[in-house]
Amino acid sequence: MRVVLFASLAAISGIAHAQEFDQGGTTRTKKNQSSFGAANSPSSIFGKVNTNIDRAQPLRLQGDQLIYDKSGDRVISRGNVEIFYNNYILTADEVVYDQSGGTLTAVGNVTLKEPQGNIVHADRYTLTDDFRDGFVSALSIVSADKSHISADHATRREGNVTEFANAKFTPCQSDGNTPPLWCISAARIIHDQEAATLTYQDAYFQIYGQPIFYLPYFQSPDPSVKRKSGFLTPDYGHSSTLGYITGIPYFWNLAPNYDVTFQPLYMSEQGLFLKGEWRHRLANGEYNVILAGIDQDADNLPGGGAKNEKLDGLRGSVETHGLFSLSSWWRFGWDAIIESDDQFRRFYKLDSILVTDRVNQVYLTGQSDRNYFNATFYQFGGLLTDDTPRTESYAHPVINYNYVFADPVLGGELKWNTNVLSFTRADGSLEGSITDPRKRDQNINRIITEFNWRRRLTDAIGISYTPFADVRGDVYGLSNVSDPTTVTLQQGEDGMLEVNPATTRVYDDTITRGVVDGGLLVSYPWVANRANGSHIIEPIGQMVFHQESLPQRRMPDEDAQSLVFDDTNLFATSKFSGYDRIETGTRANVGLQYTFQSNDGGYARFLAGQSYQLSGDNIYRNPGRTDDGNFVYTPYSGLETSRSDYVLGAYFAPIENFRIISQSRFDQSTLALKREDLAAVARYGPLSMTAGYSYDAQALFTNPEDPDFIAVPTREEELLAAATLQLTANWSIGGSTRYDLESGNFRYDSVNVKYADDCFVLTASYIESNYSDFSIEPDQTVMLRFEFKHLGGFAARTGNLDFNMGGDQRTN
């Protein structure tokens, strides 16, 4: 028979005699109710002491048998006992409430489930009547994250400190027959809930039950801790240029919303390197500031002090990032790195050695249903030793505003776009003659506004017509800019081609231009439905009518230098990436698209086409040169002739876990491959693979319509691949490579083996990079990293290595 008892905290004074008892104290079979007091409840094992106890809540007790021992002043519940109180659940074979002693004792198969998710197992659990202090025998605790503490016995005192005797702590799971992967065994483990610490005395670190090393005293945050001041995992490494590297980061948890990490590192070849990070989170955003620096001895750098004289003394960098939400529509942020020299961050492995440019920005963005506004300040800089002054430039700012009209105009969609640019290029062009080589900054200011109209119509037989029209007005203010049409090359004293300053024209001017274009895109899809899916063949044709020519060849080009002709912009009204160059004349674009959609989800699409310059100035031909001799944009885009190269786009997804994208360009006369970008992603069971191939013939193919065309023949061909194989549930192996097929060299390759489970991660990696620039040399890295749940990680590296000074270690 189950006896159910509800206890009100108001009845703490004693037992309500609503039951009938035999003289022996055994209950009769009559179901009765009684109550006794319970002023508080056990706290979470891991985490702060829980003081949010609702004393007005009743305590519900049920069991097979309820006994009132008058002589001993005890209430005893036996058989499948359950107690429910303030979201705590206590189950046991027997519960004894000693009213005179003020204790509650649970005996036999005791389990306490706490609101925080912890589960306590014990043979005997004794608590005071306020459920604060107590003694636990044969204790086992499982926290919400599956961490375990087992002990012979434990004592709880002061409502805050629990002391476990002959105890073990581990976050690892085991089947009970084998020891956990790792644990800390100690004569005493003391848990201070208020301080959120676990203190180990006379302890051993064990792996699979075998002692590895002795810890006379050790302290760590308990598993509930997200942020706590203290030392982080030590750093250790070795580099051929940095020497032996060692350091211990320290983390200050100054407040819940800001902290500091200080990371001193001693490098045997370079000295003391200091790094620190400040992080601050506010109600509407967050930001951080990272400082790094060293008092450099140039004699320690590769090449010695004579070669590195400019790098002697203090070197360092300031890095900061921020993002804030000003309202539901507006965001403000920045990303910036300021460094003493172009080599510092890459030499000390704060950045990847493959970083070749620095872009800093501060931005304000607003977006609603039909409006978009962005204002961004940029600072551009090159990091390579052969960079020219053109790599140093500033945009202050670039402003873009876009608006889509809500109501149709002439049945179509009307958009309004405006672009404002204020731009300075440091030391951009020569002033005067070759005998007066002083330089001044280039300055470019412009305002561009345009309206774009589109409408789509479909006739009765399914032919789709999309007429369009664009109207645009530009105003440019130019100061000390070079005329690209006047820059020529000559052979220098070393035999290399160089700019002839005698022919370069530098000028100031204000230029206005109006642009009007329009046209029609027509497509006629043919659909065939079959049992396995649908086939769509769609011929597409487009006519675009521009002005025959515009005053733009002599203007500088800052935002339209990227020119890649492929299937994605075959039907674009202008194939440039920005505003400074636009198409002129009349152009026809034609293509054929085939799409297959399988009933089981498979997909394939092909688009092949070509572009024709029918009249007017072909702006893609003869781009001119910048004042450092490079082309303003590529002169071999495939559009430089009246009949363009062929482009082909192929997109395959035959099954869910396999994708291929191919974008190709073929010579319009010989069909020789001139450009290829191929990417594939596949997954089959435990194997995941990605691969990429890129090829650009560039100037290997000359322009037959321009016999005086001057270009330095270059060719790029590169292969990228990566794969991961999941050997077991815990073991995996992976690798990646970047191979330059033109030179026959590996630019980057890596292999890694990884073990990972719920409490331990081991990663072994080999990384090789064949790259050099001034103080940066080809390097090889061997890395071994251990990560223990709740204890942090430890990294050991050898070789000239990509060492990130401890990475992002912190306790949060």
PDB file of C-alpha atoms in Angstrom, residues 140-404:
ATOM      1  CA  SER A 140      28.475   9.228  -6.242  1.00  0.00           C
ATOM      2  CA  ILE A 141      27.505  12.476  -7.970  1.00  0.00           C
ATOM      3  CA  VAL A 142      26.674  13.019 -11.648  1.00  0.00           C
ATOM      4  CA  SER A 143      26.458  16.679 -12.687  1.00  0.00           C
ATOM      5  CA  ALA A 144      24.332  18.105 -15.484  1.00  0.00           C
ATOM      6  CA  ASP A 145      27.257  17.817 -17.947  1.00  0.00           C
ATOM      7  CA  LYS A 146      27.888  14.163 -16.944  1.00  0.00           C
ATOM      8  CA  SER A 147      30.925  14.907 -14.760  1.00  0.00           C
ATOM      9  CA  HIS A 148      31.351  12.405 -11.901  1.00  0.00           C
ATOM     10  CA  ILE A 149      32.540  12.583  -8.302  1.00  0.00           C
ATOM     11  CA  SER A 150      32.704   9.357  -6.329  1.00  0.00           C
ATOM     12  CA  ALA A 151      33.885   9.095  -2.721  1.00  0.00           C
ATOM     13  CA  ASP A 152      33.869   6.819   0.291  1.00  0.00           C
ATOM     14  CA  HIS A 153      32.060   9.489   2.224  1.00  0.00           C
ATOM     15  CA  ALA A 154      31.455  13.226   2.193  1.00  0.00           C
ATOM     16  CA  THR A 155      30.672  15.925   4.718  1.00  0.00           C
ATOM     17  CA  ARG A 156      28.813  19.115   3.995  1.00  0.00           C
ATOM     18  CA  ARG A 157      29.340  22.107   6.265  1.00  0.00           C
ATOM     19  CA  GLU A 158      28.375  25.745   6.450  1.00  0.00           C
ATOM     20  CA  GLY A 159      25.905  25.209   3.638  1.00  0.00           C
ATOM     21  CA  ASN A 160      28.660  25.898   1.169  1.00  0.00           C
ATOM     22  CA  VAL A 161      31.616  23.493   1.425  1.00  0.00           C
ATOM     23  CA  THR A 162      31.503  19.785   0.640  1.00  0.00           C
ATOM     24  CA  GLU A 163      34.505  17.643   1.476  1.00  0.00           C
ATOM     25  CA  PHE A 164      34.895  14.286  -0.274  1.00  0.00           C
ATOM     26  CA  ALA A 165      37.204  11.645   1.235  1.00  0.00           C
ATOM     27  CA  ASN A 166      39.082   9.126  -0.943  1.00  0.00           C
ATOM     28  CA  ALA A 167      37.430  10.690  -3.962  1.00  0.00           C
ATOM     29  CA  LYS A 168      37.748  10.674  -7.751  1.00  0.00           C
ATOM     30  CA  PHE A 169      36.691  13.332 -10.244  1.00  0.00           C
ATOM     31  CA  THR A 170      36.240  12.766 -13.978  1.00  0.00           C
ATOM     32  CA  PRO A 171      34.078  14.134 -16.807  1.00  0.00           C
ATOM     33  CA  CYS A 172      34.598  10.899 -18.783  1.00  0.00           C
ATOM     34  CA  GLN A 173      31.975   8.235 -19.261  1.00  0.00           C
ATOM     35  CA  SER A 174      32.710   4.552 -18.699  1.00  0.00           C
ATOM     36  CA  ASP A 175      30.709   1.348 -18.836  1.00  0.00           C
ATOM     37  CA  GLY A 176      31.461   0.485 -15.213  1.00  0.00           C
ATOM     38  CA  ASN A 177      33.723  -2.410 -16.095  1.00  0.00           C
ATOM     39  CA  THR A 178      36.670  -0.286 -17.205  1.00  0.00           C
ATOM     40  CA  PRO A 179      38.154   2.825 -15.602  1.00  0.00           C
ATOM     41  CA  PRO A 180      37.439   6.201 -17.228  1.00  0.00           C
ATOM     42  CA  LEU A 181      39.899   7.538 -19.797  1.00  0.00           C
ATOM     43  CA  TRP A 182      41.283  10.010 -17.243  1.00  0.00           C
ATOM     44  CA  CYS A 183      40.464  11.111 -13.722  1.00  0.00           C
ATOM     45  CA  ILE A 184      41.964  12.871 -10.739  1.00  0.00           C
ATOM     46  CA  SER A 185      42.148  10.690  -7.637  1.00  0.00           C
ATOM     47  CA  ALA A 186      42.722  12.496  -4.333  1.00  0.00           C
ATOM     48  CA  ALA A 187      42.728  11.851  -0.627  1.00  0.00           C
ATOM     49  CA  ARG A 188      40.468  14.862  -0.344  1.00  0.00           C
ATOM     50  CA  ILE A 189      38.478  16.853  -2.882  1.00  0.00           C
ATOM     51  CA  ILE A 190      37.003  20.026  -1.419  1.00  0.00           C
ATOM     52  CA  HIS A 191      34.230  21.761  -3.314  1.00  0.00           C
ATOM     53  CA  ASP A 192      33.608  25.382  -2.377  1.00  0.00           C
ATOM     54  CA  GLN A 193      30.337  26.359  -3.985  1.00  0.00           C
ATOM     55  CA  GLU A 194      30.667  30.056  -3.242  1.00  0.00           C
ATOM     56  CA  ALA A 195      34.147  30.228  -4.792  1.00  0.00           C
ATOM     57  CA  ALA A 196      33.156  27.630  -7.453  1.00  0.00           C
ATOM     58  CA  THR A 197      36.424  25.741  -7.025  1.00  0.00           C
ATOM     59  CA  LEU A 198      37.525  22.138  -6.700  1.00  0.00           C
ATOM     60  CA  THR A 199      40.633  21.707  -4.542  1.00  0.00           C
ATOM     61  CA  TYR A 200      42.566  18.436  -4.743  1.00  0.00           C
ATOM     62  CA  GLN A 201      44.913  17.351  -1.962  1.00  0.00           C
ATOM     63  CA  ASP A 202      47.373  14.466  -2.218  1.00  0.00           C
ATOM     64  CA  ALA A 203      46.174  13.691  -5.732  1.00  0.00           C
ATOM     65  CA  TYR A 204      47.197  11.651  -8.766  1.00  0.00           C
ATOM     66  CA  PHE A 205      46.331  12.226 -12.405  1.00  0.00           C
ATOM     67  CA  GLN A 206      45.284   8.826 -13.789  1.00  0.00           C
ATOM     68  CA  ILE A 207      44.783   7.473 -17.302  1.00  0.00           C
ATOM     69  CA  TYR A 208      42.696   4.319 -17.487  1.00  0.00           C
ATOM     70  CA  GLY A 209      43.187   3.904 -13.759  1.00  0.00           C
ATOM     71  CA  GLN A 210      46.986   4.094 -13.861  1.00  0.00           C
ATOM     72  CA  PRO A 211      48.721   6.982 -12.028  1.00  0.00           C
ATOM     73  CA  ILE A 212      50.710   9.194 -14.411  1.00  0.00           C
ATOM     74  CA  PHE A 213      51.969  11.998 -12.180  1.00  0.00           C
ATOM     75  CA  TYR A 214      51.522  13.225  -8.627  1.00  0.00           C
ATOM     76  CA  LEU A 215      49.770  16.467  -7.629  1.00  0.00           C
ATOM     77  CA  PRO A 216      50.312  17.352  -3.970  1.00  0.00           C
ATOM     78  CA  TYR A 217      47.977  20.315  -4.347  1.00  0.00           C
ATOM     79  CA  PHE A 218      45.864  21.324  -7.312  1.00  0.00           C
ATOM     80  CA  GLN A 219      42.857  23.597  -7.808  1.00  0.00           C
ATOM     81  CA  SER A 220      40.521  24.100 -10.757  1.00  0.00           C
ATOM     82  CA  PRO A 221      37.148  25.745 -11.366  1.00  0.00           C
ATOM     83  CA  ASP A 222      34.202  23.447 -10.895  1.00  0.00           C
ATOM     84  CA  PRO A 223      32.296  22.347 -14.024  1.00  0.00           C
ATOM     85  CA  SER A 224      29.674  25.075 -13.578  1.00  0.00           C
ATOM     86  CA  VAL A 225      32.219  27.859 -14.086  1.00  0.00           C
ATOM     87  CA  LYS A 226      32.117  29.767 -17.349  1.00  0.00           C
ATOM     88  CA  ARG A 227      34.431  32.652 -16.432  1.00  0.00           C
ATOM     89  CA  LYS A 228      36.908  32.777 -13.565  1.00  0.00           C
ATOM     90  CA  SER A 229      40.172  34.618 -12.945  1.00  0.00           C
ATOM     91  CA  GLY A 230      43.283  32.490 -12.956  1.00  0.00           C
ATOM     92  CA  PHE A 231      46.097  30.985 -14.977  1.00  0.00           C
ATOM     93  CA  LEU A 232      45.244  29.343 -18.290  1.00  0.00           C
ATOM     94  CA  THR A 233      46.913  26.407 -20.000  1.00  0.00           C
ATOM     95  CA  PRO A 234      50.678  26.980 -20.445  1.00  0.00           C
ATOM     96  CA  ASP A 235      52.083  27.499 -23.931  1.00  0.00           C
ATOM     97  CA  TYR A 236      55.123  25.624 -25.171  1.00  0.00           C
ATOM     98  CA  GLY A 237      56.675  25.402 -28.602  1.00  0.00           C
ATOM     99  CA  HIS A 238      59.839  25.524 -30.653  1.00  0.00           C
ATOM    100  CA  SER A 239      60.649  27.445 -33.796  1.00  0.00           C
ATOM    101  CA  SER A 240      63.846  27.765 -35.811  1.00  0.00           C
ATOM    102  CA  THR A 241      63.416  31.559 -35.868  1.00  0.00           C
ATOM    103  CA  LEU A 242      61.717  32.129 -32.518  1.00  0.00           C
ATOM    104  CA  GLY A 243      63.527  29.460 -30.508  1.00  0.00           C
ATOM    105  CA  TYR A 244      61.930  27.726 -27.551  1.00  0.00           C
ATOM    106  CA  ILE A 245      58.631  29.348 -26.616  1.00  0.00           C
ATOM    107  CA  THR A 246      57.056  29.174 -23.185  1.00  0.00           C
ATOM    108  CA  GLY A 247      54.527  31.211 -21.257  1.00  0.00           C
ATOM    109  CA  ILE A 248      51.523  31.049 -18.946  1.00  0.00           C
ATOM    110  CA  PRO A 249      48.525  33.254 -19.843  1.00  0.00           C
ATOM    111  CA  TYR A 250      46.515  34.825 -17.031  1.00  0.00           C
ATOM    112  CA  PHE A 251      42.813  35.643 -17.275  1.00  0.00           C
ATOM    113  CA  TRP A 252      41.134  38.381 -15.209  1.00  0.00           C
ATOM    114  CA  ASN A 253      37.368  38.095 -14.933  1.00  0.00           C
ATOM    115  CA  LEU A 254      36.906  41.748 -13.983  1.00  0.00           C
ATOM    116  CA  ALA A 255      33.129  41.776 -14.379  1.00  0.00           C
ATOM    117  CA  PRO A 256      30.421  39.665 -16.035  1.00  0.00           C
ATOM    118  CA  ASN A 257      30.702  41.798 -19.181  1.00  0.00           C
ATOM    119  CA  TYR A 258      34.434  42.575 -19.490  1.00  0.00           C
ATOM    120  CA  ASP A 259      37.748  40.805 -18.934  1.00  0.00           C
ATOM    121  CA  VAL A 260      41.462  40.909 -19.689  1.00  0.00           C
ATOM    122  CA  THR A 261      43.840  38.162 -20.829  1.00  0.00           C
ATOM    123  CA  PHE A 262      47.555  38.817 -20.330  1.00  0.00           C
ATOM    124  CA  GLN A 263      49.878  36.515 -22.235  1.00  0.00           C
ATOM    125  CA  PRO A 264      53.649  36.921 -21.743  1.00  0.00           C
ATOM    126  CA  LEU A 265      55.805  34.594 -23.830  1.00  0.00           C
ATOM    127  CA  TYR A 266      59.526  34.035 -23.592  1.00  0.00           C
ATOM    128  CA  MET A 267      61.250  33.168 -26.875  1.00  0.00           C
ATOM    129  CA  SER A 268      64.828  32.013 -26.524  1.00  0.00           C
ATOM    130  CA  GLU A 269      65.858  33.504 -29.902  1.00  0.00           C
ATOM    131  CA  GLN A 270      63.877  36.757 -29.739  1.00  0.00           C
ATOM    132  CA  GLY A 271      63.287  37.623 -26.068  1.00  0.00           C
ATOM    133  CA  LEU A 272      60.151  38.529 -24.142  1.00  0.00           C
ATOM    134  CA  PHE A 273      57.012  38.891 -26.257  1.00  0.00           C
ATOM    135  CA  LEU A 274      53.960  40.491 -24.615  1.00  0.00           C
ATOM    136  CA  LYS A 275      50.367  40.120 -25.686  1.00  0.00           C
ATOM    137  CA  GLY A 276      47.138  41.194 -24.000  1.00  0.00           C
ATOM    138  CA  GLU A 277      43.452  41.298 -24.887  1.00  0.00           C
ATOM    139  CA  TRP A 278      40.638  43.428 -23.486  1.00  0.00           C
ATOM    140  CA  ARG A 279      37.066  42.280 -24.187  1.00  0.00           C
ATOM    141  CA  HIS A 280      33.950  44.257 -23.338  1.00  0.00           C
ATOM    142  CA  ARG A 281      30.322  43.379 -23.934  1.00  0.00           C
ATOM    143  CA  LEU A 282      27.650  46.070 -23.645  1.00  0.00           C
ATOM    144  CA  ALA A 283      23.882  45.982 -23.861  1.00  0.00           C
ATOM    145  CA  ASN A 284      23.865  46.613 -27.624  1.00  0.00           C
ATOM    146  CA  GLY A 285      27.141  45.070 -28.778  1.00  0.00           C
ATOM    147  CA  GLU A 286      30.719  44.137 -27.998  1.00  0.00           C
ATOM    148  CA  TYR A 287      34.309  45.001 -28.902  1.00  0.00           C
ATOM    149  CA  ASN A 288      37.852  43.844 -28.158  1.00  0.00           C
ATOM    150  CA  VAL A 289      41.361  45.282 -28.273  1.00  0.00           C
ATOM    151  CA  ILE A 290      44.470  43.076 -28.664  1.00  0.00           C
ATOM    152  CA  LEU A 291      47.951  44.500 -28.054  1.00  0.00           C
ATOM    153  CA  ALA A 292      51.183  42.707 -28.970  1.00  0.00           C
ATOM    154  CA  GLY A 293      54.770  43.860 -28.933  1.00  0.00           C
ATOM    155  CA  ILE A 294      58.458  43.121 -28.434  1.00  0.00           C
ATOM    156  CA  ASP A 295      61.694  45.071 -28.029  1.00  0.00           C
ATOM    157  CA  GLN A 296      63.330  43.698 -31.164  1.00  0.00           C
ATOM    158  CA  ASP A 297      67.021  42.989 -31.511  1.00  0.00           C
ATOM    159  CA  ALA A 298      67.551  43.076 -35.285  1.00  0.00           C
ATOM    160  CA  ASP A 299      70.629  40.837 -34.984  1.00  0.00           C
ATOM    161  CA  ASN A 300      68.309  37.958 -33.993  1.00  0.00           C
ATOM    162  CA  LEU A 301      66.255  38.165 -37.172  1.00  0.00           C
ATOM    163  CA  PRO A 302      67.016  36.036 -40.255  1.00  0.00           C
ATOM    164  CA  GLY A 303      69.653  37.857 -42.273  1.00  0.00           C
ATOM    165  CA  GLY A 304      71.140  39.724 -39.311  1.00  0.00           C
ATOM    166  CA  GLY A 305      71.043  43.319 -38.178  1.00  0.00           C
ATOM    167  CA  ALA A 306      72.387  44.894 -41.376  1.00  0.00           C
ATOM    168  CA  LYS A 307      69.515  43.526 -43.426  1.00  0.00           C
ATOM    169  CA  ASN A 308      66.911  44.261 -40.739  1.00  0.00           C
ATOM    170  CA  GLU A 309      68.144  47.610 -39.469  1.00  0.00           C
ATOM    171  CA  LYS A 310      64.692  49.190 -39.877  1.00  0.00           C
ATOM    172  CA  LEU A 311      63.137  46.504 -37.647  1.00  0.00           C
ATOM    173  CA  ASP A 312      65.401  47.155 -34.652  1.00  0.00           C
ATOM    174  CA  GLY A 313      63.701  48.486 -31.495  1.00  0.00           C
ATOM    175  CA  LEU A 314      60.054  48.398 -30.475  1.00  0.00           C
ATOM    176  CA  ARG A 315      57.758  46.433 -32.788  1.00  0.00           C
ATOM    177  CA  GLY A 316      54.094  45.754 -32.205  1.00  0.00           C
ATOM    178  CA  SER A 317      50.481  45.867 -33.346  1.00  0.00           C
ATOM    179  CA  VAL A 318      47.039  46.918 -32.160  1.00  0.00           C
ATOM    180  CA  GLU A 319      44.076  44.833 -33.302  1.00  0.00           C
ATOM    181  CA  THR A 320      40.466  45.743 -32.571  1.00  0.00           C
ATOM    182  CA  HIS A 321      37.032  44.531 -33.674  1.00  0.00           C
ATOM    183  CA  GLY A 322      33.583  45.757 -32.707  1.00  0.00           C
ATOM    184  CA  LEU A 323      29.927  45.384 -33.642  1.00  0.00           C
ATOM    185  CA  PHE A 324      26.972  47.274 -32.164  1.00  0.00           C
ATOM    186  CA  SER A 325      23.268  47.251 -32.902  1.00  0.00           C
ATOM    187  CA  LEU A 326      22.075  50.852 -32.733  1.00  0.00           C
ATOM    188  CA  SER A 327      18.430  49.916 -33.398  1.00  0.00           C
ATOM    189  CA  SER A 328      16.433  47.228 -35.163  1.00  0.00           C
ATOM    190  CA  TRP A 329      17.651  48.569 -38.527  1.00  0.00           C
ATOM    191  CA  TRP A 330      21.079  50.114 -37.835  1.00  0.00           C
ATOM    192  CA  ARG A 331      24.460  48.499 -37.079  1.00  0.00           C
ATOM    193  CA  PHE A 332      27.849  50.047 -36.437  1.00  0.00           C
ATOM    194  CA  GLY A 333      31.179  48.240 -36.363  1.00  0.00           C
ATOM    195  CA  TRP A 334      34.855  48.157 -37.191  1.00  0.00           C
ATOM    196  CA  ASP A 335      37.745  45.790 -37.994  1.00  0.00           C
ATOM    197  CA  ALA A 336      41.235  47.275 -37.787  1.00  0.00           C
ATOM    198  CA  ILE A 337      44.862  46.256 -37.332  1.00  0.00           C
ATOM    199  CA  ILE A 338      47.659  48.792 -36.967  1.00  0.00           C
ATOM    200  CA  GLU A 339      51.213  47.441 -36.943  1.00  0.00           C
ATOM    201  CA  SER A 340      54.704  48.860 -36.737  1.00  0.00           C
ATOM    202  CA  ASP A 341      55.845  47.118 -39.930  1.00  0.00           C
ATOM    203  CA  ASP A 342      54.515  44.774 -42.595  1.00  0.00           C
ATOM    204  CA  GLN A 343      56.470  41.759 -41.317  1.00  0.00           C
ATOM    205  CA  PHE A 344      55.682  41.826 -37.585  1.00  0.00           C
ATOM    206  CA  ARG A 345      52.376  39.945 -37.393  1.00  0.00           C
ATOM    207  CA  ARG A 346      53.307  37.292 -39.934  1.00  0.00           C
ATOM    208  CA  PHE A 347      56.784  36.716 -38.496  1.00  0.00           C
ATOM    209  CA  TYR A 348      55.391  36.198 -34.987  1.00  0.00           C
ATOM    210  CA  LYS A 349      52.504  34.085 -36.349  1.00  0.00           C
ATOM    211  CA  LEU A 350      49.708  36.440 -35.289  1.00  0.00           C
ATOM    212  CA  ASP A 351      48.443  36.220 -38.890  1.00  0.00           C
ATOM    213  CA  SER A 352      48.721  33.533 -41.513  1.00  0.00           C
ATOM    214  CA  ILE A 353      51.842  33.850 -43.604  1.00  0.00           C
ATOM    215  CA  LEU A 354      49.579  33.843 -46.697  1.00  0.00           C
ATOM    216  CA  VAL A 355      48.039  37.208 -45.757  1.00  0.00           C
ATOM    217  CA  THR A 356      49.315  39.673 -48.370  1.00  0.00           C
ATOM    218  CA  ASP A 357      47.042  42.692 -47.843  1.00  0.00           C
ATOM    219  CA  ARG A 358      45.704  44.645 -44.914  1.00  0.00           C
ATOM    220  CA  VAL A 359      42.151  46.012 -45.091  1.00  0.00           C
ATOM    221  CA  ASN A 360      40.847  48.075 -42.158  1.00  0.00           C
ATOM    222  CA  GLN A 361      37.285  49.324 -42.057  1.00  0.00           C
ATOM    223  CA  VAL A 362      34.758  51.263 -39.991  1.00  0.00           C
ATOM    224  CA  TYR A 363      31.162  50.949 -41.149  1.00  0.00           C
ATOM    225  CA  LEU A 364      27.568  52.011 -40.523  1.00  0.00           C
ATOM    226  CA  THR A 365      24.770  49.932 -42.069  1.00  0.00           C
ATOM    227  CA  GLY A 366      21.016  50.426 -42.100  1.00  0.00           C
ATOM    228  CA  GLN A 367      18.488  48.131 -43.730  1.00  0.00           C
ATOM    229  CA  SER A 368      14.703  47.978 -43.844  1.00  0.00           C
ATOM    230  CA  ASP A 369      12.238  46.281 -46.162  1.00  0.00           C
ATOM    231  CA  ARG A 370      13.014  48.521 -49.165  1.00  0.00           C
ATOM    232  CA  ASN A 371      15.976  50.646 -48.089  1.00  0.00           C
ATOM    233  CA  TYR A 372      19.657  49.851 -47.710  1.00  0.00           C
ATOM    234  CA  PHE A 373      22.356  52.270 -46.568  1.00  0.00           C
ATOM    235  CA  ASN A 374      26.037  51.639 -45.945  1.00  0.00           C
ATOM    236  CA  ALA A 375      28.887  54.022 -45.235  1.00  0.00           C
ATOM    237  CA  THR A 376      32.346  52.473 -44.863  1.00  0.00           C
ATOM    238  CA  PHE A 377      35.754  54.002 -44.245  1.00  0.00           C
ATOM    239  CA  TYR A 378      38.578  51.818 -45.635  1.00  0.00           C
ATOM    240  CA  GLN A 379      42.347  51.748 -45.265  1.00  0.00           C
ATOM    241  CA  PHE A 380      44.181  49.477 -47.720  1.00  0.00           C
ATOM    242  CA  GLY A 381      47.803  48.424 -47.434  1.00  0.00           C
ATOM    243  CA  GLY A 382      50.081  45.801 -48.949  1.00  0.00           C
ATOM    244  CA  LEU A 383      52.263  43.519 -46.823  1.00  0.00           C
ATOM    245  CA  LEU A 384      54.764  42.293 -49.421  1.00  0.00           C
ATOM    246  CA  THR A 385      58.249  43.698 -49.896  1.00  0.00           C
ATOM    247  CA  ASP A 386      57.669  44.284 -53.631  1.00  0.00           C
ATOM    248  CA  ASP A 387      54.487  46.314 -53.063  1.00  0.00           C
ATOM    249  CA  THR A 388      54.398  49.728 -54.705  1.00  0.00           C
ATOM    250  CA  PRO A 389      53.007  52.927 -53.148  1.00  0.00           C
ATOM    251  CA  ARG A 390      49.708  52.196 -54.944  1.00  0.00           C
ATOM    252  CA  THR A 391      48.911  49.604 -52.291  1.00  0.00           C
ATOM    253  CA  GLU A 392      48.519  52.355 -49.670  1.00  0.00           C
ATOM    254  CA  SER A 393      45.135  54.004 -50.064  1.00  0.00           C
ATOM    255  CA  TYR A 394      42.123  55.279 -48.130  1.00  0.00           C
ATOM    256  CA  ALA A 395      38.399  55.488 -48.774  1.00  0.00           C
ATOM    257  CA  HIS A 396      36.847  58.199 -46.606  1.00  0.00           C
ATOM    258  CA  PRO A 397      34.175  56.987 -47.106  1.00  0.00           C
ATOM    259  CA  VAL A 398      32.305  54.817 -49.620  1.00  0.00           C
ATOM    260  CA  ILE A 399      28.536  55.366 -49.316  1.00  0.00           C
ATOM    261  CA  ASN A 400      25.912  53.177 -50.983  1.00  0.00           C
ATOM    262  CA  TYR A 401      22.183  53.767 -50.839  1.00  0.00           C
ATOM    263  CA  ASN A 402      19.593  51.503 -52.513  1.00  0.00           C
ATOM    264  CA  TYR A 403      15.832  51.905 -52.637  1.00  0.00           C
ATOM    265  CA  VAL A 404      13.214  49.658 -54.261  1.00  0.00           C
TER     266      VAL A 404
END
